[in-house]
């Protein structure tokens, strides 16, 4: 099975664990067959919220001026790990 | 900062993502300063629910005949990554 790792780096001081955990459950549900590992990592730098797919950054709260919109995030993940997958509601 | 990775392997078919995610949030909250990465991994073998600390298994649903009791799981994690830490309610 192809290894696909998603990493979410979040600021624990900003109380963003809950948001990171929500996103992780959404991704692990939508991509149940494709994601082999989803890592939640407390950040060392305050204000961090970043999402990586196989070490490629796909969202940065600072650069993208806000949190990821779930539908768009799922489309970005799909384009990297399973381009042919239909996302149903998230299309 | 010392790297401490917790891995939870769960069976998606058994719908254990929610339980795995709950435990992940509890561990990331209790050990906010000590855990650097918490990985959620869908299992390839049905009925799997295992917890590892730095690649050392500390709970197996099959071998331990059931799911981990949170208080005991936190004590096991503490004994490996921060033996001196007081767990308050989980003592």
XYZ file of C-alpha atoms in Angstrom:
182
model
C 0.000 0.000 0.000
C 1.364 3.456 -0.937
C 2.369 5.466 2.148
C 0.630 8.831 2.418
C 1.372 10.947 5.495
C -0.541 14.087 6.433
C 1.021 16.328 9.077
C -0.842 19.067 10.936
C 1.340 21.406 12.985
C -0.752 23.495 15.373
C -0.127 25.979 18.209
C -1.167 24.383 21.526
C -0.936 27.731 23.315
C -3.582 29.135 20.949
C -5.801 26.149 21.875
C -5.848 24.908 18.270
C -5.618 21.181 19.130
C -9.380 20.838 18.806
C -9.398 22.391 15.339
C -6.428 20.233 14.260
C -8.151 17.135 15.620
C -11.415 17.970 13.832
C -9.559 18.372 10.509
C -7.646 15.145 11.126
C -10.880 13.203 11.616
C -12.387 14.718 8.479
C -9.338 13.810 6.376
C -9.050 10.294 7.866
C -12.733 9.726 7.115
C -12.733 11.114 3.562
C -9.422 9.427 2.675
C -9.853 6.296 4.822
C -8.194 4.081 2.200
C -5.510 6.530 1.057
C -4.021 8.106 4.209
C -1.660 5.741 6.054
C -0.612 8.194 8.761
C -1.929 11.489 10.111
C 0.410 13.242 12.504
C -0.647 15.937 14.968
C 2.368 17.998 16.043
C 2.321 20.790 18.654
C 4.297 23.723 17.211
C 7.265 25.342 18.904
C 6.450 28.732 17.311
C 3.292 30.502 18.511
C 0.493 31.096 16.033
C 1.437 28.187 13.768
C -1.195 26.205 11.864
C 0.202 24.299 8.898
C -0.853 21.241 6.890
C 1.582 19.046 4.920
C 1.024 16.154 2.531
C 4.079 13.895 2.322
C 6.236 16.802 3.569
C 4.805 19.241 0.995
C 3.104 22.224 2.619
C -0.435 22.774 1.369
C -1.635 25.333 3.924
C -0.005 27.891 6.217
C -2.228 30.083 8.401
C 0.238 32.991 8.191
C 0.921 32.823 4.422
C -2.689 31.984 3.517
C -4.026 34.601 5.972
C -6.320 32.270 7.889
C -7.316 28.692 8.633
C -7.877 26.209 5.784
C -11.391 25.906 4.427
C -12.104 22.185 4.702
C -13.535 21.699 1.201
C -10.504 23.332 -0.412
C -8.102 21.471 1.848
C -9.658 18.145 0.821
C -9.320 19.081 -2.852
C -5.627 19.886 -2.321
C -5.037 16.567 -0.519
C -6.908 14.703 -3.300
C -4.836 16.330 -6.042
C -1.653 14.946 -4.432
C -2.556 11.516 -3.126
C -5.478 10.332 -5.323
C -6.190 12.716 -8.246
C -8.971 10.519 -9.662
C -10.993 10.298 -6.442
C -14.465 11.894 -6.449
C -15.045 13.895 -3.255
C -18.841 13.974 -3.439
C -19.944 16.900 -1.210
C -16.487 18.414 -1.368
C -16.472 18.806 -5.151
C 13.597 19.487 22.400
C 13.527 15.685 22.882
C 11.413 13.977 20.223
C 8.580 11.836 21.615
C 6.227 10.157 19.147
C 3.002 8.415 20.117
C 1.385 6.189 17.483
C -2.198 4.930 17.648
C -3.084 2.230 15.117
C -6.853 1.736 14.897
C -9.290 -0.252 12.746
C -11.292 2.159 10.547
C -13.741 -0.574 9.587
C -14.644 -1.024 13.279
C -15.307 2.762 13.430
C -12.555 3.267 16.031
C -11.270 6.574 14.593
C -13.370 8.515 17.086
C -11.947 6.583 20.035
C -8.388 6.970 18.684
C -8.951 10.693 18.177
C -10.346 11.119 21.697
C -7.287 9.384 23.194
C -4.978 11.457 20.989
C -6.503 14.703 22.282
C -6.249 13.534 25.887
C -2.574 12.607 25.489
C -1.718 15.811 23.578
C -3.402 17.846 26.314
C -1.849 16.030 29.296
C 1.604 15.878 27.675
C 1.425 19.171 25.767
C 5.098 19.943 26.414
C 6.435 16.408 26.042
C 4.781 14.861 22.958
C 6.258 16.188 19.700
C 4.167 14.015 17.370
C 0.999 11.942 17.706
C 0.268 9.747 14.695
C -3.135 8.258 13.886
C -2.753 5.275 11.543
C -5.637 3.285 10.029
C -4.789 -0.426 10.424
C -4.642 -2.893 7.554
C -5.690 -5.764 9.856
C -9.281 -5.709 11.164
C -9.845 -5.380 14.893
C -6.533 -3.630 15.570
C -6.186 -1.044 18.334
C -2.607 -0.476 19.462
C -0.688 2.350 21.145
C 3.081 2.854 20.819
C 5.481 5.266 22.517
C 8.607 5.832 20.432
C 7.969 2.510 18.622
C 7.510 0.589 21.909
C 4.062 -0.990 22.182
C 2.267 -0.085 25.412
C -1.217 -1.386 24.597
C -2.712 -3.992 22.254
C -6.484 -4.544 22.272
C -6.044 -8.252 21.429
C -3.230 -9.035 23.874
C -4.634 -6.828 26.650
C -8.205 -8.103 26.008
C -9.804 -4.717 25.567
C -9.318 -1.010 24.993
C -6.816 0.944 27.123
C -8.114 2.569 30.277
C -7.103 6.212 29.865
C -5.677 6.694 33.373
C -3.437 3.627 33.037
C -2.427 4.575 29.505
C -1.318 8.025 30.694
C 0.727 6.445 33.491
C 2.445 4.159 30.963
C 3.213 7.114 28.654
C 4.534 9.142 31.629
C 6.826 6.314 32.748
C 8.532 6.362 29.329
C 8.696 10.009 28.297
C 8.666 11.990 31.597
C 8.914 9.729 34.673
C 8.952 12.656 37.107
C 5.769 14.302 35.827
C 2.794 14.446 38.227
C -0.444 13.505 36.423
C -2.835 15.129 38.916
C -6.226 13.422 38.371
C -4.570 10.499 36.630
C -2.428 9.517 39.614
